[in-house]
Coordinates of C-alpha atoms in Angstrom, one line a residue:
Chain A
X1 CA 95.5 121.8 77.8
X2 CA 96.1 118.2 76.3
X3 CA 99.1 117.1 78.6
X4 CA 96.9 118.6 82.0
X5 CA 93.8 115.8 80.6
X6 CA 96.7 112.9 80.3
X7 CA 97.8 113.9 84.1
X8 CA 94.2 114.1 85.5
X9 CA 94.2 110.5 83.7
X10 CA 97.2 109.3 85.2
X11 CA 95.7 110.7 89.0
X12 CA 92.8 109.1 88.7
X13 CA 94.6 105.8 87.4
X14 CA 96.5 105.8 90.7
X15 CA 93.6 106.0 92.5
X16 CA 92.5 102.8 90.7
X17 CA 95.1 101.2 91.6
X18 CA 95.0 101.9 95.0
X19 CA 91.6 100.7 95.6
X20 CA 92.6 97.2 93.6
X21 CA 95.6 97.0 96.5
X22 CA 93.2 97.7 99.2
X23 CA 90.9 94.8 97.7
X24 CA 93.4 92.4 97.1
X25 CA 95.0 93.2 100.5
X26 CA 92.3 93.7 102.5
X27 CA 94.2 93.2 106.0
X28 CA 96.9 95.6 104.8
X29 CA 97.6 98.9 106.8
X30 CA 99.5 100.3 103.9
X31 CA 102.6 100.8 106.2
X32 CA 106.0 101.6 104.7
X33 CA 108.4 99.8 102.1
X34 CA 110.9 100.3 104.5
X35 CA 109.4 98.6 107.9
X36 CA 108.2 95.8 105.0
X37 CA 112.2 95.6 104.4
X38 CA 112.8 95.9 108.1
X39 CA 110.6 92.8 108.3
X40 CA 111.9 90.7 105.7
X41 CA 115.6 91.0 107.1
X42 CA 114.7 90.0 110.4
X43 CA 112.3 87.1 109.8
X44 CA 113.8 85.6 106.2
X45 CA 117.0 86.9 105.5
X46 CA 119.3 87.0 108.8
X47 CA 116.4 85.9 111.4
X48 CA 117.0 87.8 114.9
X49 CA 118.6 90.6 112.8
X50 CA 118.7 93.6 115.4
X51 CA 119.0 97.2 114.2
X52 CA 122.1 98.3 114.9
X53 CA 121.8 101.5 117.3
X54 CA 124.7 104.5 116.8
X55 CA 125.6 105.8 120.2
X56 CA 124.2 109.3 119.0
X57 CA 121.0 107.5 118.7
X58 CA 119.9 108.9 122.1
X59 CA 120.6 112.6 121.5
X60 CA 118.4 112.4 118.4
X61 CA 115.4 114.4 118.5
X62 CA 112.6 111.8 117.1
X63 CA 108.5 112.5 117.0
X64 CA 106.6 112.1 120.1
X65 CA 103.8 109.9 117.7
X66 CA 102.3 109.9 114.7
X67 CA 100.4 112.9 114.9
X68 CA 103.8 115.0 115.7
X69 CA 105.1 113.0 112.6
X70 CA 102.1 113.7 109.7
X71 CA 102.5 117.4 111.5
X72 CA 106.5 117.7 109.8
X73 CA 105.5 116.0 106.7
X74 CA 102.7 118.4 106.1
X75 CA 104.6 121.1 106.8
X76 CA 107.7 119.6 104.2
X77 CA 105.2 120.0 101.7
X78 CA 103.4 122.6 102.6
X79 CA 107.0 124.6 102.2
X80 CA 107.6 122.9 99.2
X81 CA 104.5 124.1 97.7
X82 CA 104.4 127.5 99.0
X83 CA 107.6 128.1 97.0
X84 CA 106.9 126.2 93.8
X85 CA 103.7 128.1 93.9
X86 CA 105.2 131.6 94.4
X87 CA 108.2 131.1 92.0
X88 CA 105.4 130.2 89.5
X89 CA 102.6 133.0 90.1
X90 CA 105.4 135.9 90.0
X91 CA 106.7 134.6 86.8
X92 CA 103.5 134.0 85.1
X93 CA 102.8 137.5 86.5
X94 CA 105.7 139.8 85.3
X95 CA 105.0 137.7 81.6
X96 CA 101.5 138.8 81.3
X97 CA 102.4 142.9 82.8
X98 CA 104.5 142.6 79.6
Chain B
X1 CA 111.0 105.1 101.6
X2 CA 114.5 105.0 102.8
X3 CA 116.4 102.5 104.7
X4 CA 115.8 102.8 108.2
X5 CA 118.6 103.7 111.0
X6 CA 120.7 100.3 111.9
X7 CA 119.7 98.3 108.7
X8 CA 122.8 98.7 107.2
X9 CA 125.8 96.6 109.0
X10 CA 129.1 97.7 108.6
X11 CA 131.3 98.0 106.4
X12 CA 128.3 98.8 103.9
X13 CA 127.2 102.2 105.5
X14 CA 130.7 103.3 105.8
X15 CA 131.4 102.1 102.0
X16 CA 128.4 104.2 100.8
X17 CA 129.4 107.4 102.6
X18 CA 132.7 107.3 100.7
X19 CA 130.9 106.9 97.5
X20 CA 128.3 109.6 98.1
X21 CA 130.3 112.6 99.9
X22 CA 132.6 113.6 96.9
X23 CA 129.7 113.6 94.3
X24 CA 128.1 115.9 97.1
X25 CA 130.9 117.8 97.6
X26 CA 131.8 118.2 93.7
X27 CA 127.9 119.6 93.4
X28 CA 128.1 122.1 96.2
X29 CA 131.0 123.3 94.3
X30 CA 128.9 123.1 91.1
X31 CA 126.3 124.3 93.0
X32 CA 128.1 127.5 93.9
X33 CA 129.7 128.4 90.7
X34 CA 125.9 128.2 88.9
X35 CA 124.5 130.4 91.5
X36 CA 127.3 133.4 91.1
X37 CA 127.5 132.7 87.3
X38 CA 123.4 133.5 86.7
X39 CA 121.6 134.5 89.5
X40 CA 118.6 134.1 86.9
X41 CA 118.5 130.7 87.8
X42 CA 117.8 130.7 91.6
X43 CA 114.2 130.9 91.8
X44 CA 114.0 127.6 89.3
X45 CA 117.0 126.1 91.9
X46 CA 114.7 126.5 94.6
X47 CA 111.2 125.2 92.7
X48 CA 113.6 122.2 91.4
X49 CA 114.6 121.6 95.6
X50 CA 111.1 122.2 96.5
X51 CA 109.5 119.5 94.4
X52 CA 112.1 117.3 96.1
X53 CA 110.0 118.6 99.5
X54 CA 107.1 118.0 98.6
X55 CA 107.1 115.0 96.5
X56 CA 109.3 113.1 99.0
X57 CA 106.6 113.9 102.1
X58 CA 103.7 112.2 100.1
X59 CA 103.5 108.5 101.7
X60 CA 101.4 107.3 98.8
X61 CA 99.9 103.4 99.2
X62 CA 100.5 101.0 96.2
X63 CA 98.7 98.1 94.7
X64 CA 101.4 96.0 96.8
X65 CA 99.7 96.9 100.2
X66 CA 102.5 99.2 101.5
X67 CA 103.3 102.7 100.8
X68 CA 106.2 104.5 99.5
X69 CA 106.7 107.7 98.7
X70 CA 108.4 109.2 95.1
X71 CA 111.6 111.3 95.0
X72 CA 111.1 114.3 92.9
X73 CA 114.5 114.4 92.1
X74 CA 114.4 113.6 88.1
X75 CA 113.5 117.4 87.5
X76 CA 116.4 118.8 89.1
X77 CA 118.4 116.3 87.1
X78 CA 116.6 116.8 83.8
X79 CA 117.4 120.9 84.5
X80 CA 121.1 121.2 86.9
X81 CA 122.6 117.9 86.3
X82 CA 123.1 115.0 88.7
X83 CA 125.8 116.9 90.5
X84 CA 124.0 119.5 92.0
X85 CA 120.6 117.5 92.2
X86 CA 122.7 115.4 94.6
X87 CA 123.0 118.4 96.8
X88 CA 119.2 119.3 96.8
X89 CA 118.4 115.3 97.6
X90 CA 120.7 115.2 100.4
X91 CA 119.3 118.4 102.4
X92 CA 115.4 116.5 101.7
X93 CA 117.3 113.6 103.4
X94 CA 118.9 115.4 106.4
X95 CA 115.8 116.9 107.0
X96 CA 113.8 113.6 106.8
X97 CA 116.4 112.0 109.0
X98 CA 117.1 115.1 111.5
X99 CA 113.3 115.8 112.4
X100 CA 111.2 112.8 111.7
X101 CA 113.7 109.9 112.1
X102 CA 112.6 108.6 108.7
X103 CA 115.8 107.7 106.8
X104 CA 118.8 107.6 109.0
X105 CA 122.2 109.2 109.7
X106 CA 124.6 106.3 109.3
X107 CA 122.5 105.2 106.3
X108 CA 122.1 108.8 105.0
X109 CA 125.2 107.7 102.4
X110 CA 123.5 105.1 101.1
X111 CA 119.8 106.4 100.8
X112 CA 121.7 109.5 99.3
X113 CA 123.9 107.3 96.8
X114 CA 120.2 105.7 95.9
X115 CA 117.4 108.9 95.6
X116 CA 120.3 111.4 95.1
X117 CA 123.2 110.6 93.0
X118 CA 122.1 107.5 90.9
X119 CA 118.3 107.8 90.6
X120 CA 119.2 111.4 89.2
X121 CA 121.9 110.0 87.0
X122 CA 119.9 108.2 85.2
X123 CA 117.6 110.3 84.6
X124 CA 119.9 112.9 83.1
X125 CA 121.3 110.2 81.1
X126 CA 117.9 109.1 79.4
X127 CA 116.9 112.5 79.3
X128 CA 120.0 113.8 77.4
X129 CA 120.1 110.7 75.3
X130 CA 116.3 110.6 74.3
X131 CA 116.1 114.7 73.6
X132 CA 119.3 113.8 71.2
X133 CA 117.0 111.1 69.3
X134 CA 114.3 113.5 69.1
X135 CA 111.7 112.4 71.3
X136 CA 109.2 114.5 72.1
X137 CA 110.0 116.8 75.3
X138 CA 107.0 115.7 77.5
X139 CA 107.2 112.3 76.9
X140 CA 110.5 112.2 77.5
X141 CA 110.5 114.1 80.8
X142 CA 107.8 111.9 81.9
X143 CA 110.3 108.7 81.3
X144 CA 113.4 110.1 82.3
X145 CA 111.6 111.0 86.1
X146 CA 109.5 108.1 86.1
X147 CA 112.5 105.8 85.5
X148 CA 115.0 107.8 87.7
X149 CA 112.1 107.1 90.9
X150 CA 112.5 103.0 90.0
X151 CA 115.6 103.1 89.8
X152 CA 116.1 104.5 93.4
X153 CA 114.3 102.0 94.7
X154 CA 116.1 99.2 92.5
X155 CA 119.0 100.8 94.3
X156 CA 117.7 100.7 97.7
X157 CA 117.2 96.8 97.0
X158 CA 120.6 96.0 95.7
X159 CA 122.2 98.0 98.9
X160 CA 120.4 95.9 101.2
X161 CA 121.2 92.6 98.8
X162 CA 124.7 93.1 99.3
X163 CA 124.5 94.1 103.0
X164 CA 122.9 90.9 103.3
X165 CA 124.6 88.6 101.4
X166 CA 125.6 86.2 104.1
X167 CA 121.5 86.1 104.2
X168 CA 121.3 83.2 101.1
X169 CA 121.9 83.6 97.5
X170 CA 122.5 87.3 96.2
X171 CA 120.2 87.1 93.2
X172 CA 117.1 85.8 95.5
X173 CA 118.0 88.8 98.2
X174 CA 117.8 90.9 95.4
X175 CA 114.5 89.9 93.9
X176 CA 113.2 89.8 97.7
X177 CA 114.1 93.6 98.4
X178 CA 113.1 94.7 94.7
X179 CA 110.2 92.5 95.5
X180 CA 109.2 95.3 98.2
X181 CA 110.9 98.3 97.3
X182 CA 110.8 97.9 93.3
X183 CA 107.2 96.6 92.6
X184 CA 105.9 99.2 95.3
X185 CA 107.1 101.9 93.6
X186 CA 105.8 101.4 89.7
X187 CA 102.7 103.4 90.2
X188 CA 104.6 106.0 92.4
X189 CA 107.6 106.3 89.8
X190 CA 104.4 107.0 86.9
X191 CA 102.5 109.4 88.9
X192 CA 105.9 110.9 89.5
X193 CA 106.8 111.2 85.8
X194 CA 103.1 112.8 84.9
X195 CA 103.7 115.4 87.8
X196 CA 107.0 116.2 86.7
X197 CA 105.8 116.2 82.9
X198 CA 102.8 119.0 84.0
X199 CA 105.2 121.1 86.0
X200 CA 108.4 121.4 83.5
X201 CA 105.0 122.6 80.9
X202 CA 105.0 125.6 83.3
X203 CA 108.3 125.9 83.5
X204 CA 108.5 126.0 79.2
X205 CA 105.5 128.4 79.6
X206 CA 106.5 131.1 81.8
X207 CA 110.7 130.9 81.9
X208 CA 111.9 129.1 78.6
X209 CA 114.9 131.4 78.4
X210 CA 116.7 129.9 81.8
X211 CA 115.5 126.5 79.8
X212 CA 117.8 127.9 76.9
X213 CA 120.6 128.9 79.2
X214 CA 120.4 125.6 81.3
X215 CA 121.1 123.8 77.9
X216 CA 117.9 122.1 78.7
X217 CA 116.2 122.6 75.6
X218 CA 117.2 124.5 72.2
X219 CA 115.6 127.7 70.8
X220 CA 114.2 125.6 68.1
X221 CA 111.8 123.6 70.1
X222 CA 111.1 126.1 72.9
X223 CA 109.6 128.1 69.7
X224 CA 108.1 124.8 68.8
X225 CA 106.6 123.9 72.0
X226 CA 105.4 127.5 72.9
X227 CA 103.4 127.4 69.7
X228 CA 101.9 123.9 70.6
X229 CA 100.5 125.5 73.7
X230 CA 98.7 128.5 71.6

């Protein structure tokens, strides 16, 4: 039981921290590292730096908007956690008809 | 979070395709010969890849003021090796970058040289070199995934660094991408290593044998840690 009180710890030390961030930032959005990068090369590092497009670019498919876009991420982890879950329950499950 | 579609001028995105493919293609291979060796190690194949899902979908916010998201990927390294860990990292990518344009496809080398060759690499190493010293199994889990997150992101920073170079002076590129990528993702890369630390605790609990087989852990401290649970 110890190691699940150290991870409830940990949890709600992330949420600690978040709420600092949100103080200390109080204008942030919490957007991506990446678009933060994205900025960064195109104001300091090369200014006028344009994203290279690949000609395939076009025949991409790429979500309508966010909502079409939190939809696929739920549903990565919803399938990620439908299978950890599973794999997990029928093991513990054929241990304990032992 | 990945680097986006375009950021990467050439030659760099080529460069990192030629780097990543045969590590990918050496763990399909490994991949395959695991899977018809011991089909008793499939379902903890697919929980390994499935934490990759669902710890890579989580866009969690950091004291920095952005978000990121962690990669998942030190368990699979900590239980198949880098090799095939590669594998499982680059279908989370192709999916990332096929459906929700996160990533990209001519930067899908290097974001899978970063989250799913070297990230993982590391982690095996530490783990492997820390479980020789005798450090206790959670604790070193929790560093080996923990570390293996930063150091994805340290990678993601030195990628960009060099694709930049003509940008100013290497070091200070580096320390402004690490400044983003690295210091966003110290709270990820421990929340990571906790969540990675409870779940392999199942894995010990209800499938030690495959643990045994995997060369994961010896007899002697499966017995040790199975009697630390009682």
């Amino acid at each position: 039981m110890k190691l699940e009180y150290i991870v409830a710890i940990v949890v709600l030390l992330f949420a600690a921290q978040f709420f600092y961030g949100a103080m200390a930032n109080p204008d942030s959005e919490f957007g991506g590292a990446d678009g933060a990068a994205g900025d960064y090369i195109s104001e300091e590092v090369s200014p006028g730096y344009e994203p290279t497009v690949p000609w395939f670019q076009k025949y991409l498919f790429e979500p309508p908007g966010g909502e079409t876009e939190s939809l696929l991420f739920a549903l990565q982890a919803a399938f990620g956690a439908i299978i950890i879950g599973y794999t997990i329950g029928y093991y513990k499950g054929k241990n304990e008809a032992k | 979070m990945h680097i986006f579609e375009g950021f990467l001028p050439s030659p760099w995105w080529q460069a990192w395709f030629v780097f990543s493919i045969p590590v990918i293609l050496y763990g399909m291979y490994k991949m395959n010969k695991l899977v018809s060796e011991r089909r008793e190690v499939v379902p903890l194949l697919a929980v390994a890849g499935a934490f990759i899902f669902v710890l890579s979908s989580l866009k969690l916010p950091s004291v920095t003021g952005s978000s990121s998201h962690p990669t998942g990927t030190g368990m699979a390294a900590i239980l198949f090796g880098p090799a095939i860990t590669a594998v499982l990292g680059v279908i989370v990518l192709l999916y990332q970058a096929i459906f929700l344009a996160h990533g990209g496809i001519t930067t899908l080398g290097a974001n899978s040289a970063s989250m799913a060759i070297i990230g993982p690499f590391v982690a095996y190493v530490f783990y492997k070199a820390a479980s020789k010293a005798g450090m206790n199994f959670y604790l070193n889990v929790f560093l080996a995934t923990a570390i293996a997150d930063w150091v994805t992101y340290v990678v993601t920073s030195l990628q960009l660094a060099l694709a930049f170079q003509s940008g100013g002076n290497f070091l200070t590129l580096f320390a402004g991408f690490a400044g983003i990528f690295a210091a966003t993702q110290v709270p990820l890369a421990i929340l990571e290593g906790a969540l990675t630390a409870l779940i392999m605790k199942y894995v010990v609990q209800i499938k030690s044998d495959v643990l045994v087989d995997l060369n994961v852990l010896t007899t002697a401290t499966v017995a040790k840690l199975k009697e630390a649970m009682q």
